[in-house]
PDB file of C-alpha atoms in Angstrom:
ATOM      1  CA  UNK A   1      -0.717 -13.219 -26.395  1.00  0.00           C
ATOM      2  CA  UNK A   2       2.704 -11.716 -27.122  1.00  0.00           C
ATOM      3  CA  UNK A   3       3.868 -12.634 -23.607  1.00  0.00           C
ATOM      4  CA  UNK A   4       2.706 -16.216 -24.152  1.00  0.00           C
ATOM      5  CA  UNK A   5       4.578 -16.397 -27.448  1.00  0.00           C
ATOM      6  CA  UNK A   6       7.714 -14.958 -25.874  1.00  0.00           C
ATOM      7  CA  UNK A   7       7.457 -17.381 -22.951  1.00  0.00           C
ATOM      8  CA  UNK A   8       6.976 -20.310 -25.328  1.00  0.00           C
ATOM      9  CA  UNK A   9       9.988 -19.211 -27.428  1.00  0.00           C
ATOM     10  CA  UNK A  10      12.088 -19.019 -24.237  1.00  0.00           C
ATOM     11  CA  UNK A  11      10.923 -22.439 -23.145  1.00  0.00           C
ATOM     12  CA  UNK A  12       9.117 -21.122 -20.061  1.00  0.00           C
ATOM     13  CA  UNK A  13       6.246 -23.379 -19.182  1.00  0.00           C
ATOM     14  CA  UNK A  14       2.878 -22.034 -18.093  1.00  0.00           C
ATOM     15  CA  UNK A  15       3.695 -23.405 -14.645  1.00  0.00           C
ATOM     16  CA  UNK A  16       6.866 -21.302 -14.450  1.00  0.00           C
ATOM     17  CA  UNK A  17       4.967 -18.246 -15.629  1.00  0.00           C
ATOM     18  CA  UNK A  18       2.304 -18.946 -12.994  1.00  0.00           C
ATOM     19  CA  UNK A  19       4.985 -19.305 -10.320  1.00  0.00           C
ATOM     20  CA  UNK A  20       6.364 -15.913 -11.266  1.00  0.00           C
ATOM     21  CA  UNK A  21       2.892 -14.345 -11.059  1.00  0.00           C
ATOM     22  CA  UNK A  22       2.200 -16.059  -7.723  1.00  0.00           C
ATOM     23  CA  UNK A  23       5.505 -14.940  -6.233  1.00  0.00           C
ATOM     24  CA  UNK A  24       4.908 -11.393  -7.403  1.00  0.00           C
ATOM     25  CA  UNK A  25       1.436 -11.475  -5.816  1.00  0.00           C
ATOM     26  CA  UNK A  26       2.882 -12.858  -2.556  1.00  0.00           C
ATOM     27  CA  UNK A  27       5.518 -10.072  -2.467  1.00  0.00           C
ATOM     28  CA  UNK A  28       2.780  -7.461  -2.927  1.00  0.00           C
ATOM     29  CA  UNK A  29       0.572  -8.996  -0.216  1.00  0.00           C
ATOM     30  CA  UNK A  30       3.524  -9.224   2.184  1.00  0.00           C
ATOM     31  CA  UNK A  31       4.382  -5.555   1.572  1.00  0.00           C
ATOM     32  CA  UNK A  32       0.784  -4.566   2.380  1.00  0.00           C
ATOM     33  CA  UNK A  33       0.812  -6.682   5.577  1.00  0.00           C
ATOM     34  CA  UNK A  34       4.163  -5.142   6.563  1.00  0.00           C
ATOM     35  CA  UNK A  35       2.691  -1.672   6.213  1.00  0.00           C
ATOM     36  CA  UNK A  36      -0.195  -2.616   8.539  1.00  0.00           C
ATOM     37  CA  UNK A  37       2.194  -4.029  11.174  1.00  0.00           C
ATOM     38  CA  UNK A  38       4.460  -1.002  10.868  1.00  0.00           C
ATOM     39  CA  UNK A  39       1.457   1.340  11.315  1.00  0.00           C
ATOM     40  CA  UNK A  40       0.348  -0.591  14.389  1.00  0.00           C
ATOM     41  CA  UNK A  41       3.882  -0.332  15.812  1.00  0.00           C
ATOM     42  CA  UNK A  42       3.944   3.417  15.138  1.00  0.00           C
ATOM     43  CA  UNK A  43       0.579   3.794  16.902  1.00  0.00           C
ATOM     44  CA  UNK A  44       1.984   1.995  19.944  1.00  0.00           C
ATOM     45  CA  UNK A  45       5.004   4.296  19.939  1.00  0.00           C
ATOM     46  CA  UNK A  46       2.754   7.393  19.762  1.00  0.00           C
ATOM     47  CA  UNK A  47       0.624   6.013  22.606  1.00  0.00           C
ATOM     48  CA  UNK A  48       3.728   5.466  24.719  1.00  0.00           C
ATOM     49  CA  UNK A  49       4.903   9.004  24.050  1.00  0.00           C
ATOM     50  CA  UNK A  50       1.480  10.420  24.960  1.00  0.00           C
ATOM     51  CA  UNK A  51       1.297   8.407  28.172  1.00  0.00           C
ATOM     52  CA  UNK A  52       4.814   9.458  29.131  1.00  0.00           C
ATOM     53  CA  UNK A  53       3.921  13.098  28.533  1.00  0.00           C
ATOM     54  CA  UNK A  54       0.705  12.729  30.543  1.00  0.00           C
ATOM     55  CA  UNK A  55       2.553  11.090  33.447  1.00  0.00           C
ATOM     56  CA  UNK A  56       5.050  13.955  33.489  1.00  0.00           C
ATOM     57  CA  UNK A  57       2.225  16.501  33.364  1.00  0.00           C
ATOM     58  CA  UNK A  58       0.384  14.825  36.299  1.00  0.00           C
ATOM     59  CA  UNK A  59       3.664  14.812  38.275  1.00  0.00           C
ATOM     60  CA  UNK A  60       4.070  18.544  37.716  1.00  0.00           C
ATOM     61  CA  UNK A  61       0.454  19.116  38.778  1.00  0.00           C
ATOM     62  CA  UNK A  62       1.035  17.111  41.947  1.00  0.00           C
ATOM     63  CA  UNK A  63       4.098  19.242  42.775  1.00  0.00           C
ATOM     64  CA  UNK A  64       2.161  22.467  42.206  1.00  0.00           C
ATOM     65  CA  UNK A  65      -0.700  21.238  44.383  1.00  0.00           C
ATOM     66  CA  UNK A  66       1.712  20.351  47.182  1.00  0.00           C
ATOM     67  CA  UNK A  67       3.334  23.781  46.948  1.00  0.00           C
ATOM     68  CA  UNK A  68      -0.089  25.369  47.363  1.00  0.00           C
ATOM     69  CA  UNK A  69      -0.942  23.007  50.273  1.00  0.00           C
ATOM     70  CA  UNK A  70      -3.584  21.150  48.255  1.00  0.00           C
ATOM     71  CA  UNK A  71      -2.906  17.587  49.340  1.00  0.00           C
ATOM     72  CA  UNK A  72      -6.129  16.227  47.852  1.00  0.00           C
ATOM     73  CA  UNK A  73      -5.293  17.700  44.448  1.00  0.00           C
ATOM     74  CA  UNK A  74      -1.754  16.271  44.708  1.00  0.00           C
ATOM     75  CA  UNK A  75      -3.141  12.798  45.532  1.00  0.00           C
ATOM     76  CA  UNK A  76      -5.513  12.949  42.610  1.00  0.00           C
ATOM     77  CA  UNK A  77      -2.740  14.019  40.235  1.00  0.00           C
ATOM     78  CA  UNK A  78      -0.474  11.257  41.538  1.00  0.00           C
ATOM     79  CA  UNK A  79      -3.300   8.712  41.122  1.00  0.00           C
ATOM     80  CA  UNK A  80      -3.663   9.720  37.447  1.00  0.00           C
ATOM     81  CA  UNK A  81       0.109   9.603  37.049  1.00  0.00           C
ATOM     82  CA  UNK A  82       0.200   6.071  38.505  1.00  0.00           C
ATOM     83  CA  UNK A  83      -2.546   5.047  36.002  1.00  0.00           C
ATOM     84  CA  UNK A  84      -0.433   6.424  33.120  1.00  0.00           C
ATOM     85  CA  UNK A  85       2.647   4.588  34.359  1.00  0.00           C
ATOM     86  CA  UNK A  86       0.683   1.350  34.758  1.00  0.00           C
ATOM     87  CA  UNK A  87      -0.646   1.712  31.210  1.00  0.00           C
ATOM     88  CA  UNK A  88       2.951   2.265  30.001  1.00  0.00           C
ATOM     89  CA  UNK A  89       4.278  -1.025  31.379  1.00  0.00           C
ATOM     90  CA  UNK A  90       2.817  -3.437  28.765  1.00  0.00           C
ATOM     91  CA  UNK A  91       3.556  -1.027  25.894  1.00  0.00           C
ATOM     92  CA  UNK A  92       7.289  -1.691  25.949  1.00  0.00           C
ATOM     93  CA  UNK A  93       6.758  -5.409  25.360  1.00  0.00           C
ATOM     94  CA  UNK A  94       4.101  -4.697  22.731  1.00  0.00           C
ATOM     95  CA  UNK A  95       6.494  -2.333  20.934  1.00  0.00           C
ATOM     96  CA  UNK A  96       9.312  -4.916  21.116  1.00  0.00           C
ATOM     97  CA  UNK A  97       6.967  -7.564  19.681  1.00  0.00           C
ATOM     98  CA  UNK A  98       5.871  -5.185  16.899  1.00  0.00           C
ATOM     99  CA  UNK A  99       9.522  -4.388  16.114  1.00  0.00           C
ATOM    100  CA  UNK A 100      10.246  -8.132  15.940  1.00  0.00           C
ATOM    101  CA  UNK A 101       7.316  -8.656  13.574  1.00  0.00           C
ATOM    102  CA  UNK A 102       8.498  -5.773  11.404  1.00  0.00           C
ATOM    103  CA  UNK A 103      11.968  -7.333  11.185  1.00  0.00           C
ATOM    104  CA  UNK A 104      10.450 -10.709  10.269  1.00  0.00           C
ATOM    105  CA  UNK A 105       8.397  -9.092   7.522  1.00  0.00           C
ATOM    106  CA  UNK A 106      11.443  -7.254   6.183  1.00  0.00           C
ATOM    107  CA  UNK A 107      13.469 -10.489   6.069  1.00  0.00           C
ATOM    108  CA  UNK A 108      10.570 -12.347   4.397  1.00  0.00           C
ATOM    109  CA  UNK A 109      10.123  -9.593   1.824  1.00  0.00           C
ATOM    110  CA  UNK A 110      13.843  -9.461   1.085  1.00  0.00           C
ATOM    111  CA  UNK A 111      13.921 -13.207   0.596  1.00  0.00           C
ATOM    112  CA  UNK A 112      10.859 -13.174  -1.651  1.00  0.00           C
ATOM    113  CA  UNK A 113      12.146 -10.213  -3.660  1.00  0.00           C
ATOM    114  CA  UNK A 114      15.503 -12.001  -4.100  1.00  0.00           C
ATOM    115  CA  UNK A 115      13.741 -15.131  -5.373  1.00  0.00           C
ATOM    116  CA  UNK A 116      11.610 -13.075  -7.730  1.00  0.00           C
ATOM    117  CA  UNK A 117      14.680 -11.224  -8.997  1.00  0.00           C
ATOM    118  CA  UNK A 118      16.488 -14.534  -9.504  1.00  0.00           C
ATOM    119  CA  UNK A 119      13.599 -15.813 -11.592  1.00  0.00           C
ATOM    120  CA  UNK A 120      13.454 -12.600 -13.606  1.00  0.00           C
ATOM    121  CA  UNK A 121      17.236 -12.714 -14.148  1.00  0.00           C
ATOM    122  CA  UNK A 122      16.964 -16.335 -15.267  1.00  0.00           C
ATOM    123  CA  UNK A 123      14.163 -15.329 -17.623  1.00  0.00           C
ATOM    124  CA  UNK A 124      16.276 -12.492 -19.029  1.00  0.00           C
ATOM    125  CA  UNK A 125      19.294 -14.792 -19.476  1.00  0.00           C
ATOM    126  CA  UNK A 126      17.055 -17.311 -21.230  1.00  0.00           C
ATOM    127  CA  UNK A 127      15.828 -14.557 -23.513  1.00  0.00           C
ATOM    128  CA  UNK A 128      19.324 -13.412 -24.358  1.00  0.00           C
ATOM    129  CA  UNK A 129      20.555 -16.964 -24.797  1.00  0.00           C
ATOM    130  CA  UNK A 130      17.758 -18.030 -27.129  1.00  0.00           C
ATOM    131  CA  UNK A 131      18.700 -17.359 -30.707  1.00  0.00           C
ATOM    132  CA  UNK A 132      17.242 -18.827 -33.829  1.00  0.00           C
ATOM    133  CA  UNK A 133      19.202 -21.088 -36.151  1.00  0.00           C
ATOM    134  CA  UNK A 134      19.491 -18.331 -38.745  1.00  0.00           C
ATOM    135  CA  UNK A 135      20.846 -15.945 -36.073  1.00  0.00           C
ATOM    136  CA  UNK A 136      23.332 -18.626 -35.049  1.00  0.00           C
ATOM    137  CA  UNK A 137      24.521 -19.035 -38.645  1.00  0.00           C
ATOM    138  CA  UNK A 138      25.078 -15.311 -38.921  1.00  0.00           C
ATOM    139  CA  UNK A 139      27.519 -15.358 -35.994  1.00  0.00           C
ATOM    140  CA  UNK A 140      31.067 -15.458 -37.367  1.00  0.00           C
ATOM    141  CA  UNK A 141      33.866 -16.976 -35.343  1.00  0.00           C
ATOM    142  CA  UNK A 142      37.194 -15.353 -36.273  1.00  0.00           C
ATOM    143  CA  UNK A 143      39.150 -18.577 -35.715  1.00  0.00           C
ATOM    144  CA  UNK A 144      36.691 -20.551 -37.806  1.00  0.00           C
ATOM    145  CA  UNK A 145      37.042 -17.988 -40.534  1.00  0.00           C
ATOM    146  CA  UNK A 146      40.867 -18.306 -40.520  1.00  0.00           C
ATOM    147  CA  UNK A 147      40.579 -22.060 -40.602  1.00  0.00           C
ATOM    148  CA  UNK A 148      38.205 -21.922 -43.614  1.00  0.00           C
ATOM    149  CA  UNK A 149      40.541 -19.473 -45.316  1.00  0.00           C
ATOM    150  CA  UNK A 150      43.551 -21.843 -44.812  1.00  0.00           C
ATOM    151  CA  UNK A 151      41.490 -24.753 -46.110  1.00  0.00           C
ATOM    152  CA  UNK A 152      40.563 -22.819 -49.233  1.00  0.00           C
ATOM    153  CA  UNK A 153      44.197 -21.791 -49.768  1.00  0.00           C
ATOM    154  CA  UNK A 154      45.323 -25.405 -49.661  1.00  0.00           C
ATOM    155  CA  UNK A 155      42.847 -26.437 -52.376  1.00  0.00           C
TER     156      UNK A 155
END
């Protein structure tokens, strides 16, 4: 009720107040969506790191098998390594896409937060600019005071 009274005193319509609430809700939802996209990107990065490590491990196994004249073991290790490398190929594009989506979310959030801040600043300026008639009468202008003093001296 106090917020409604303050909004009314500032001349903020219910529509403006609703727009502020909607924008704030949109910013919150966008932040949550951004966190999901960022988590998905981080999962892709971890998967890439794991596949890279596995491919390296299978390569080392293949080398050891060749050193011990185990060609079949070396072929098997190289087959698994090839599978890891094949699984790695699409991950780079997926990570690039996820990075792009993260950047888009960050730009959208920054824009929305700027708009929300602009509205809140406008609201604060309206609040500081709104003074009652009695408050306005209490404000003394030094030049006006001098002028009144000169007028009174002439009388």
